[in-house]
Coordinates of C-alpha atoms in Angstrom, one line a residue:
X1 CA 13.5 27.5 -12.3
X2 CA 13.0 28.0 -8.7
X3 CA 9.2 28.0 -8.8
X4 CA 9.7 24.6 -10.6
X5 CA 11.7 23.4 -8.2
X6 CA 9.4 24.1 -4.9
X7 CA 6.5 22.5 -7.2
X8 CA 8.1 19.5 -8.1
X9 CA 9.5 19.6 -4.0
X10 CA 6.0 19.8 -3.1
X11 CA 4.9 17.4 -5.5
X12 CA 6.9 14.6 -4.2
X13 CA 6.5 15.5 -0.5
X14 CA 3.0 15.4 -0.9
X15 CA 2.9 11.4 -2.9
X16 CA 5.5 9.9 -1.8
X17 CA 3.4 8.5 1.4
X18 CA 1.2 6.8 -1.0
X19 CA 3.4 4.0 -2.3
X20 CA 4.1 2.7 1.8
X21 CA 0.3 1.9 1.9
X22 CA -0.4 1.2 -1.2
X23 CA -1.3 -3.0 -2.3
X24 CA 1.8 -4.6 -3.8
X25 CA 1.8 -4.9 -7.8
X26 CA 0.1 -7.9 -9.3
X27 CA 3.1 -10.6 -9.7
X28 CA 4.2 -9.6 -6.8
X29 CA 8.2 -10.0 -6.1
X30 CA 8.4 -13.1 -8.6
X31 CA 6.1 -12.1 -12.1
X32 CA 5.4 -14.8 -13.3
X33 CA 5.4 -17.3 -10.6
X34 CA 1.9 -18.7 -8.9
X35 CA -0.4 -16.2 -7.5
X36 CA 0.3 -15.0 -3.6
X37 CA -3.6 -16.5 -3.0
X38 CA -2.1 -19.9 -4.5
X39 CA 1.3 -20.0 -2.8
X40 CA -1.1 -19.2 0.6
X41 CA -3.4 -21.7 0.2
X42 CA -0.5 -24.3 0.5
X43 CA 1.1 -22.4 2.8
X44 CA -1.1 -21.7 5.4
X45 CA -3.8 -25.0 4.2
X46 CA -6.1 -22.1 3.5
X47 CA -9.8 -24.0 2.3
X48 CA -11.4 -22.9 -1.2
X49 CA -13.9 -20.7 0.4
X50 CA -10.9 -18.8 2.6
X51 CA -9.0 -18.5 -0.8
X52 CA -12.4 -17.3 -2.5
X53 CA -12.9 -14.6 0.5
X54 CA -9.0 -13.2 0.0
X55 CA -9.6 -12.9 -3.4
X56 CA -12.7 -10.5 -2.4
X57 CA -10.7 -8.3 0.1
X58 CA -8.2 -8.1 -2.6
X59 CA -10.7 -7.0 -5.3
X60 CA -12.5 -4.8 -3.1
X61 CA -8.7 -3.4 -1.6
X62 CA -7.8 -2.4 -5.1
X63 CA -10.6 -0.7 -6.3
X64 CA -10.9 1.0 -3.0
X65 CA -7.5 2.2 -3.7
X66 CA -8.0 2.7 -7.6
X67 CA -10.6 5.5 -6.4
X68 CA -8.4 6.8 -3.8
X69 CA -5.5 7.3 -6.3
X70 CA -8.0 9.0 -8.5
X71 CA -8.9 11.1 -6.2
X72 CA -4.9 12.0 -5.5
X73 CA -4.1 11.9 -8.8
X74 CA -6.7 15.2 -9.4
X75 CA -5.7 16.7 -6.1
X76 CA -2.2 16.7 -7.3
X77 CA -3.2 18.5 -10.7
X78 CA -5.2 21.4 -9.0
X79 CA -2.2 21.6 -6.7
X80 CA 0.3 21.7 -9.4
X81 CA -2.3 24.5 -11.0
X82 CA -2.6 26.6 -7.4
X83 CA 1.3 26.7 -7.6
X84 CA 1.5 27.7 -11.2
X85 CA -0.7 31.1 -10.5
X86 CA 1.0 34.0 -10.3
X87 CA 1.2 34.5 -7.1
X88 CA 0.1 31.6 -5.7
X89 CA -2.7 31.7 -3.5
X90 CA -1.3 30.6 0.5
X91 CA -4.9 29.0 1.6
X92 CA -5.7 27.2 -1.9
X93 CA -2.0 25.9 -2.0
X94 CA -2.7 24.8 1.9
X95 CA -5.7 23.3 1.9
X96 CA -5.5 20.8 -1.4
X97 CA -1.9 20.2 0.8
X98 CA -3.9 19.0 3.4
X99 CA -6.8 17.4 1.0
X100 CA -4.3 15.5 -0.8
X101 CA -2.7 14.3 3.2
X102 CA -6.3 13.3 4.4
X103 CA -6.8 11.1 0.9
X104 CA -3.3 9.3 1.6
X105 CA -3.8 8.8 5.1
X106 CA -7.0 6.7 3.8
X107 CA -4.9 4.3 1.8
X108 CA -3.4 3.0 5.7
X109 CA -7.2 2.6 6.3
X110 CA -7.8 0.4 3.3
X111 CA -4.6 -1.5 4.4
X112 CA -5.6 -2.1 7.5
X113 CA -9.2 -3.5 6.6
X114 CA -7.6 -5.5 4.3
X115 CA -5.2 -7.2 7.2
X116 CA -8.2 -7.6 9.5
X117 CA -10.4 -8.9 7.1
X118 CA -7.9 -11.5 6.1
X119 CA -6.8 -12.7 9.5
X120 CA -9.9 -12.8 10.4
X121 CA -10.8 -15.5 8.3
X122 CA -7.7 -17.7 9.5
X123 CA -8.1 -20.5 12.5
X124 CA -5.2 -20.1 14.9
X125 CA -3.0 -22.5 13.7
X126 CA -3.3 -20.6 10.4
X127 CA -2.7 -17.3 12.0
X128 CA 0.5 -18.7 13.7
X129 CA 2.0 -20.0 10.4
X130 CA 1.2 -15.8 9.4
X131 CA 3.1 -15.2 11.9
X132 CA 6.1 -17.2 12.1
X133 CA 6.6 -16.1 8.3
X134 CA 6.3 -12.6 9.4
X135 CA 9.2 -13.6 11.5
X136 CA 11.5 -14.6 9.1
X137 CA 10.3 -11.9 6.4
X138 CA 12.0 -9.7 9.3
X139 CA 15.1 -12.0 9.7
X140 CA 16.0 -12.0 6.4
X141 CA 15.7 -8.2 6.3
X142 CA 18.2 -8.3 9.4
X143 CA 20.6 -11.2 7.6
X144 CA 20.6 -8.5 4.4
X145 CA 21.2 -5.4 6.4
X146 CA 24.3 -7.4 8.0
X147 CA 25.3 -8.7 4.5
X148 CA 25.6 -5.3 3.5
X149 CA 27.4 -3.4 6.3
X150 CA 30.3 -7.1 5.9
X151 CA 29.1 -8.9 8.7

């Protein structure tokens, strides 16, 4: 019971990183509604060719990801194999530890390529309008947070 414990301790101490720099679900926060690429192009008066080139960094984001998670996603079995041994072995356990940190710590990468690439297809008025609606993405978070504590 114990051993299960510290594995599935491990488990989740190891992936939980992931899902901070991982791409947003398809749908996004409203399934069903237009697609984000859609809702920017009226947004931001993003051209065809700008809306083509975002839906290239998202396609080459996701399977950049897709490979990564693979790559985790085998990590995490040989880990959850290393713990099972009887005894478990320190240095295997350690080093597919730190493997499986080095893979996640490449998802931030593929994030960050992603934002670059993007912005830098925007003029400047278009990467104001990014900006002002990053804005208010963090004053809604701040209206909610005093919603919640009754203010």
């Amino acid at each position: 019971m114990k051993k299960s414990a510290l594995i599935l301790a491990l488990i989740l101490a190891v992936t939980a990183p992931i899902a901070a720099h991982m791409p947003p679900p398809p749908g996004g926060p409203f399934p069903g509604g237009p697609p984000p690429e859609l809702v920017l192009k009226d947004a931001l008066g993003l051209s065809d060719g700008q809306v083509a080139t975002l839906r290239d960094l998202e396609r080459a984001r996701a399977e950049a990801a897709g490979a990564l998670q693979r790559q985790v996603e085998a990590q995490q079995q040989a880990l959850s194999a290393a713990l099972s041994a009887t005894p478990p072995d320190p240095g295997a356990v350690g080093a597919l530890v730190i493997s499986i940190t080095s893979i996640q710590k490449q998802f931030g990468q593929i994030q960050e390529g992603f934002r670059n690439g993007f912005l830098g297809l925007l003029t400047d008025e278009q990467k104001s309008r990014v900006g002002f609606f990053q804005g208010v993405e963090t004053a809604l978070r701040a209206a909610g947070a005093l919603h919640q504590i009754g203010l």
